[in-house]
Coordinates of N, CA and C in Angstrom, one line a residue:
M1 N -168.6 112.5 -30.1 CA -167.8 113.5 -30.9 C -167.5 114.7 -30.1
R2 N -168.4 115.2 -29.4 CA -168.2 116.5 -28.6 C -167.2 116.2 -27.5
A3 N -167.2 115.0 -26.9 CA -166.3 114.7 -25.8 C -164.9 114.6 -26.4
T4 N -164.7 114.1 -27.6 CA -163.4 114.1 -28.2 C -162.9 115.4 -28.5
V5 N -163.7 116.4 -29.0 CA -163.2 117.7 -29.2 C -162.8 118.4 -27.9
V6 N -163.6 118.2 -26.9 CA -163.3 118.8 -25.5 C -162.0 118.2 -25.0
F7 N -161.8 116.9 -25.2 CA -160.6 116.3 -24.7 C -159.4 116.8 -25.5
V8 N -159.5 117.0 -26.8 CA -158.4 117.5 -27.6 C -158.0 118.9 -27.2
V9 N -159.1 119.8 -27.0 CA -158.9 121.2 -26.6 C -158.2 121.2 -25.2
A10 N -158.6 120.4 -24.3 CA -158.1 120.3 -23.0 C -156.6 119.9 -23.0
L11 N -156.3 118.9 -23.9 CA -155.0 118.4 -24.1 C -154.0 119.5 -24.6
V12 N -154.5 120.3 -25.6 CA -153.7 121.4 -26.1 C -153.5 122.4 -25.1
L13 N -154.5 122.8 -24.3 CA -154.3 123.8 -23.2 C -153.3 123.3 -22.2
V14 N -153.4 122.0 -21.8 CA -152.4 121.5 -20.8 C -151.0 121.6 -21.4
A15 N -150.8 121.2 -22.6 CA -149.5 121.2 -23.3 C -149.0 122.6 -23.3
A16 N -149.8 123.6 -23.6 CA -149.4 125.0 -23.7 C -149.0 125.5 -22.3
C17 N -149.8 125.1 -21.3 CA -149.5 125.5 -19.9 C -148.1 124.9 -19.5
M18 N -147.9 123.7 -19.8 CA -146.7 123.0 -19.4 C -145.5 123.7 -20.1
R19 N -145.6 124.1 -21.4 CA -144.6 124.7 -22.1 C -144.2 126.1 -21.5
V20 N -145.2 126.9 -21.1 CA -145.0 128.2 -20.5 C -144.3 128.0 -19.1
A21 N -144.8 127.0 -18.4 CA -144.2 126.7 -17.1 C -142.7 126.3 -17.2
A22 N -142.4 125.5 -18.2 CA -141.1 125.1 -18.5 C -140.2 126.2 -18.9
E23 N -140.7 127.1 -19.7 CA -139.9 128.3 -20.1 C -139.7 129.2 -18.9
D24 N -140.7 129.4 -18.1 CA -140.5 130.2 -16.9 C -139.5 129.7 -15.9
A25 N -139.4 128.3 -15.8 CA -138.5 127.7 -14.9 C -137.1 127.6 -15.5
A26 N -136.9 127.7 -16.8 CA -135.6 127.5 -17.4 C -134.7 128.7 -17.0
P27 N -133.4 128.4 -16.9 CA -132.5 129.5 -16.6 C -132.5 130.5 -17.8
E28 N -132.2 131.7 -17.5 CA -132.2 132.7 -18.6 C -131.0 132.4 -19.5
S29 N -131.3 132.4 -20.8 CA -130.2 132.1 -21.7 C -129.5 133.4 -22.0
P30 N -128.2 133.4 -22.3 CA -127.5 134.6 -22.6 C -128.1 135.3 -23.8
K31 N -127.9 136.6 -23.8 CA -128.4 137.4 -24.9 C -127.7 137.0 -26.1
P32 N -128.3 137.0 -27.3 CA -127.6 136.6 -28.5 C -126.6 137.7 -28.8
Q33 N -125.4 137.2 -29.3 CA -124.4 138.2 -29.7 C -124.7 138.7 -31.0
A34 N -124.2 140.0 -31.2 CA -124.4 140.6 -32.5 C -123.5 139.8 -33.5
R35 N -124.0 139.8 -34.8 CA -123.2 139.1 -35.8 C -121.9 139.7 -35.9
K36 N -120.9 138.9 -36.2 CA -119.5 139.3 -36.3 C -119.4 140.2 -37.6
L37 N -118.8 141.3 -37.5 CA -118.6 142.2 -38.7 C -117.6 141.6 -39.6
R38 N -117.9 141.6 -40.9 CA -117.0 140.9 -41.8 C -116.3 141.9 -42.8
S39 N -116.7 143.2 -42.7 CA -116.1 144.2 -43.6 C -116.1 145.6 -42.9
L40 N -115.3 146.4 -43.5 CA -115.3 147.8 -43.1 C -116.7 148.5 -43.4
F41 N -117.3 148.1 -44.5 CA -118.6 148.7 -44.8 C -119.6 148.3 -43.8
Q42 N -119.6 147.1 -43.3 CA -120.5 146.7 -42.3 C -120.3 147.4 -41.0
A43 N -119.0 147.6 -40.6 CA -118.6 148.3 -39.4 C -119.0 149.8 -39.4
C44 N -119.0 150.3 -40.6 CA -119.2 151.8 -40.8 C -120.5 152.1 -41.5
R45 N -121.5 151.2 -41.5 CA -122.7 151.4 -42.3 C -123.4 152.7 -41.9
D46 N -123.6 153.0 -40.6 CA -124.3 154.2 -40.2 C -123.6 155.5 -40.6
D47 N -122.2 155.4 -40.4 CA -121.4 156.6 -40.7 C -121.4 156.8 -42.2
I48 N -121.3 155.8 -43.0 CA -121.3 155.9 -44.4 C -122.6 156.6 -44.9
K49 N -123.7 156.1 -44.3 CA -125.0 156.7 -44.7 C -125.1 158.2 -44.4
R50 N -124.5 158.5 -43.2 CA -124.5 159.9 -42.8 C -123.5 160.8 -43.5
L51 N -122.4 160.3 -43.8 CA -121.3 161.1 -44.3 C -121.1 161.1 -45.8
C52 N -121.5 160.0 -46.4 CA -121.1 159.7 -47.8 C -122.4 159.6 -48.6
K53 N -122.9 160.6 -49.2 CA -124.2 160.6 -49.9 C -124.0 160.0 -51.3
Q54 N -122.8 160.1 -51.9 CA -122.6 159.5 -53.2 C -122.4 158.0 -53.1
R55 N -122.9 157.2 -54.1 CA -122.8 155.8 -54.1 C -121.4 155.3 -54.5
R56 N -120.7 156.2 -55.3 CA -119.4 155.8 -55.8 C -118.3 156.5 -54.9
G57 N -117.2 155.8 -54.7 CA -116.1 156.3 -53.9 C -116.4 156.3 -52.4
V58 N -117.2 155.4 -51.9 CA -117.5 155.4 -50.5 C -116.3 155.1 -49.6
L59 N -115.4 154.2 -50.0 CA -114.2 154.0 -49.2 C -113.4 155.2 -49.0
N60 N -113.1 155.9 -50.1 CA -112.4 157.2 -50.1 C -113.1 158.2 -49.2
C61 N -114.4 158.3 -49.4 CA -115.2 159.2 -48.6 C -115.1 159.0 -47.1
I62 N -115.3 157.7 -46.7 CA -115.2 157.4 -45.3 C -113.8 157.6 -44.7
E63 N -112.8 157.3 -45.5 CA -111.4 157.5 -45.0 C -111.2 159.0 -44.8
K64 N -111.6 159.8 -45.8 CA -111.4 161.3 -45.6 C -112.2 161.9 -44.5
N65 N -113.3 161.2 -44.1 CA -114.2 161.7 -43.0 C -113.9 161.0 -41.7
A66 N -112.8 160.3 -41.6 CA -112.5 159.5 -40.4 C -112.6 160.3 -39.1
T67 N -112.3 161.6 -39.1 CA -112.4 162.4 -37.9 C -113.8 162.7 -37.5
N68 N -114.8 162.5 -38.5 CA -116.2 162.8 -38.2 C -117.0 161.6 -37.9
V69 N -116.3 160.4 -37.9 CA -117.0 159.2 -37.6 C -117.5 159.1 -36.1
E70 N -118.7 158.7 -35.9 CA -119.3 158.7 -34.6 C -119.2 157.3 -33.9
N71 N -119.3 156.3 -34.8 CA -119.3 154.9 -34.3 C -117.9 154.4 -33.9
E72 N -117.7 154.0 -32.7 CA -116.4 153.6 -32.2 C -115.9 152.4 -32.9
V73 N -116.7 151.5 -33.3 CA -116.3 150.3 -34.1 C -115.8 150.7 -35.4
C74 N -116.5 151.6 -36.1 CA -116.1 152.1 -37.4 C -114.7 152.8 -37.2
A75 N -114.6 153.6 -36.2 CA -113.3 154.3 -36.0 C -112.2 153.4 -35.8
A76 N -112.4 152.3 -35.1 CA -111.4 151.3 -34.9 C -111.0 150.6 -36.2
W77 N -112.0 150.3 -37.0 CA -111.7 149.6 -38.3 C -110.9 150.6 -39.2
L78 N -111.3 151.9 -39.2 CA -110.5 152.8 -40.0 C -109.1 153.0 -39.5
K79 N -108.9 153.1 -38.2 CA -107.6 153.2 -37.6 C -106.7 152.0 -38.0
A80 N -107.3 150.8 -38.0 CA -106.6 149.6 -38.3 C -106.2 149.6 -39.8
R81 N -107.2 150.0 -40.7 CA -106.9 150.1 -42.1 C -105.8 151.1 -42.4
A82 N -105.8 152.2 -41.7 CA -104.7 153.2 -41.8 C -103.3 152.6 -41.4
A83 N -103.3 151.9 -40.3 CA -102.1 151.2 -39.9 C -101.6 150.2 -40.9
C84 N -102.5 149.4 -41.4 CA -102.2 148.4 -42.5 C -101.7 149.1 -43.7
K85 N -102.3 150.2 -44.1 CA -101.8 151.0 -45.3 C -100.4 151.5 -45.1
A86 N -100.1 152.0 -43.9 CA -98.8 152.5 -43.6 C -97.8 151.3 -43.6
D87 N -98.1 150.2 -43.1 CA -97.2 149.0 -43.2 C -97.0 148.6 -44.6
V88 N -98.0 148.6 -45.5 CA -97.9 148.3 -46.9 C -97.0 149.3 -47.6
E89 N -97.2 150.6 -47.3 CA -96.4 151.6 -48.0 C -94.9 151.5 -47.7
K90 N -94.5 150.9 -46.5 CA -93.1 150.7 -46.2 C -92.6 149.4 -46.7
S91 N -93.4 148.6 -47.3 CA -93.0 147.2 -47.7 C -92.4 147.2 -49.2
S92 N -91.8 146.1 -49.5 CA -91.3 145.9 -50.9 C -92.4 145.7 -51.9
C93 N -93.6 145.4 -51.5 CA -94.7 145.2 -52.5 C -95.6 146.4 -52.6
A94 N -95.1 147.6 -52.1 CA -96.0 148.8 -52.0 C -96.6 149.2 -53.4
T95 N -96.0 148.8 -54.5 CA -96.5 149.2 -55.8 C -97.6 148.3 -56.3
T96 N -97.9 147.2 -55.6 CA -99.0 146.3 -56.0 C -100.2 146.8 -55.2
P97 N -101.4 146.3 -55.6 CA -102.6 146.7 -55.0 C -102.6 146.4 -53.4
F98 N -103.2 147.3 -52.7 CA -103.1 147.3 -51.2 C -103.4 145.9 -50.6
R99 N -104.6 145.3 -50.9 CA -104.9 144.0 -50.3 C -104.0 142.9 -50.7
A100 N -103.6 142.9 -52.0 CA -102.7 141.8 -52.4 C -101.4 141.9 -51.7
C101 N -100.9 143.1 -51.6 CA -99.6 143.3 -50.9 C -99.7 143.0 -49.4
L102 N -100.8 143.4 -48.8 CA -101.0 143.1 -47.4 C -101.0 141.6 -47.1
M103 N -101.6 140.8 -48.0 CA -101.7 139.4 -47.8 C -100.3 138.7 -48.1
K104 N -99.4 139.4 -48.8 CA -98.1 138.8 -49.0 C -97.2 139.0 -47.8
L105 N -97.5 140.0 -47.0 CA -96.6 140.3 -45.9 C -96.8 139.4 -44.7
D106 N -95.7 139.0 -44.1 CA -95.7 138.2 -42.9 C -96.2 139.0 -41.8
T107 N -97.0 138.4 -40.9 CA -97.6 139.2 -39.8 C -96.6 139.8 -38.9
D108 N -95.4 139.1 -38.8 CA -94.3 139.7 -38.0 C -93.8 141.0 -38.5
S109 N -94.0 141.3 -39.8 CA -93.6 142.6 -40.4 C -94.6 143.7 -40.3
L110 N -95.8 143.3 -39.7 CA -96.9 144.3 -39.6 C -96.9 144.8 -38.1
T111 N -97.4 146.0 -38.0 CA -97.6 146.6 -36.6 C -98.7 145.8 -36.0
T112 N -98.8 145.8 -34.7 CA -99.9 145.1 -34.0 C -101.2 145.9 -34.2
D113 N -101.1 147.2 -34.5 CA -102.3 147.9 -34.8 C -103.0 147.4 -36.0
C114 N -102.2 146.8 -36.9 CA -102.7 146.2 -38.1 C -103.0 144.7 -37.9
S115 N -102.0 144.0 -37.5 CA -102.1 142.5 -37.5 C -103.1 141.9 -36.5
E116 N -103.3 142.7 -35.4 CA -104.3 142.2 -34.4 C -105.7 142.7 -34.5
S117 N -105.9 143.5 -35.6 CA -107.2 144.2 -35.8 C -108.2 143.3 -36.4
D118 N -109.5 143.6 -36.2 CA -110.6 142.9 -36.9 C -110.5 143.2 -38.4
F119 N -110.1 144.4 -38.7 CA -109.9 144.7 -40.2 C -109.0 143.7 -40.9
Y120 N -107.8 143.5 -40.3 CA -106.8 142.6 -40.9 C -107.4 141.1 -40.9
K121 N -108.0 140.7 -39.8 CA -108.6 139.4 -39.7 C -109.6 139.2 -40.8
S122 N -110.4 140.2 -41.1 CA -111.4 140.2 -42.1 C -110.8 140.0 -43.5
V123 N -109.7 140.8 -43.8 CA -109.0 140.6 -45.0 C -108.4 139.2 -45.2
R124 N -107.9 138.7 -44.1 CA -107.3 137.4 -44.1 C -108.3 136.3 -44.4
R125 N -109.5 136.5 -43.7 CA -110.6 135.5 -43.9 C -111.1 135.5 -45.3
T126 N -111.2 136.7 -45.9 CA -111.7 136.8 -47.3 C -110.7 136.2 -48.2
R127 N -109.4 136.4 -48.0 CA -108.3 135.8 -48.8 C -108.4 134.3 -48.7
N128 N -108.5 133.8 -47.5 CA -108.6 132.3 -47.3 C -109.8 131.7 -48.1
L129 N -110.9 132.4 -48.0 CA -112.1 131.9 -48.6 C -111.9 131.9 -50.2
I130 N -111.3 133.0 -50.7 CA -111.1 133.1 -52.1 C -110.2 131.9 -52.6
N131 N -109.1 131.7 -51.8 CA -108.2 130.6 -52.1 C -108.8 129.2 -52.1
K132 N -109.7 129.0 -51.1 CA -110.4 127.7 -51.0 C -111.3 127.6 -52.2
R133 N -112.0 128.6 -52.6 CA -112.9 128.5 -53.8 C -112.1 128.3 -55.1
R134 N -111.0 129.0 -55.2 CA -110.1 128.7 -56.4 C -109.6 127.3 -56.4
A135 N -109.2 126.8 -55.3 CA -108.7 125.4 -55.2 C -109.8 124.5 -55.6
A136 N -111.0 124.7 -55.1 CA -112.1 123.8 -55.4 C -112.5 123.9 -56.9
A137 N -112.5 125.1 -57.4 CA -112.8 125.3 -58.8 C -111.7 124.6 -59.7
G138 N -110.5 124.7 -59.3 CA -109.4 124.1 -60.0 C -109.5 122.6 -59.9
A139 N -109.9 122.0 -58.8 CA -110.0 120.6 -58.7 C -111.2 120.1 -59.4
G140 N -112.2 120.9 -59.7 CA -113.4 120.5 -60.4 C -113.3 120.6 -61.9
T141 N -112.3 121.2 -62.4 CA -112.1 121.3 -63.9 C -111.3 120.1 -64.3
T142 N -111.6 119.6 -65.5 CA -110.8 118.5 -66.0 C -110.3 118.8 -67.4
G143 N -109.0 119.1 -67.5 CA -108.4 119.3 -68.7 C -108.7 120.6 -69.5
T144 N -109.5 121.5 -68.9 CA -109.9 122.7 -69.6 C -108.9 123.9 -69.3
G145 N -108.1 123.7 -68.3 CA -107.1 124.8 -68.0 C -107.8 125.9 -67.1
G146 N -109.0 125.7 -66.7 CA -109.7 126.7 -65.9 C -109.1 126.9 -64.5
G147 N -108.5 125.8 -63.9 CA -107.9 126.0 -62.6 C -106.7 126.9 -62.7
A148 N -105.9 126.9 -63.7 CA -104.7 127.7 -63.8 C -105.2 129.2 -64.0
A149 N -106.2 129.4 -64.8 CA -106.6 130.7 -65.1 C -107.3 131.3 -63.9
A150 N -107.9 130.5 -63.1 CA -108.6 131.1 -61.9 C -107.6 131.6 -60.9
G151 N -106.4 131.0 -60.8 CA -105.5 131.5 -59.8 C -104.4 132.4 -60.3
S152 N -104.4 132.7 -61.6 CA -103.3 133.4 -62.2 C -103.3 134.9 -61.9
S153 N -104.5 135.5 -61.6 CA -104.6 136.9 -61.4 C -103.9 137.4 -60.1
D154 N -103.7 136.5 -59.2 CA -103.1 136.9 -57.9 C -101.6 136.6 -57.9
S155 N -101.0 136.0 -58.9 CA -99.6 135.6 -58.9 C -98.7 136.8 -59.3
K156 N -99.2 137.9 -59.6 CA -98.4 139.0 -60.0 C -97.6 139.6 -58.9

């Protein structure tokens, strides 16, 4: 019995040593990349905490404090949002909600500050995800009319 225990312990030690040796010999893996930012709020998290103490009206607050933003990524997202807002204000759908109008516009009608930005790509990704979910929900309903109701709010 004692010999079996000693053998098992020795086997575990050898396996651990082999694993450490293999890890030491392995080429260094690249550092993990930071998660891709999916929203202005993620890009501006630290600046929002610092500049916007109220929980309501955070977007308005961070836009008004754009000159006080310290994070370069946040500043880039805010600059892109401002460019997209300017493009929307010049468009024929300017009276509709900002994001809805932005998604109706052809990328050729947008400035590159808007259309090539991470902000715009994020809005586009979100719109595509919403459309996929609506399509899936519409396909999953049978005769209840739920599919039409799910997509009707964006058709204005």
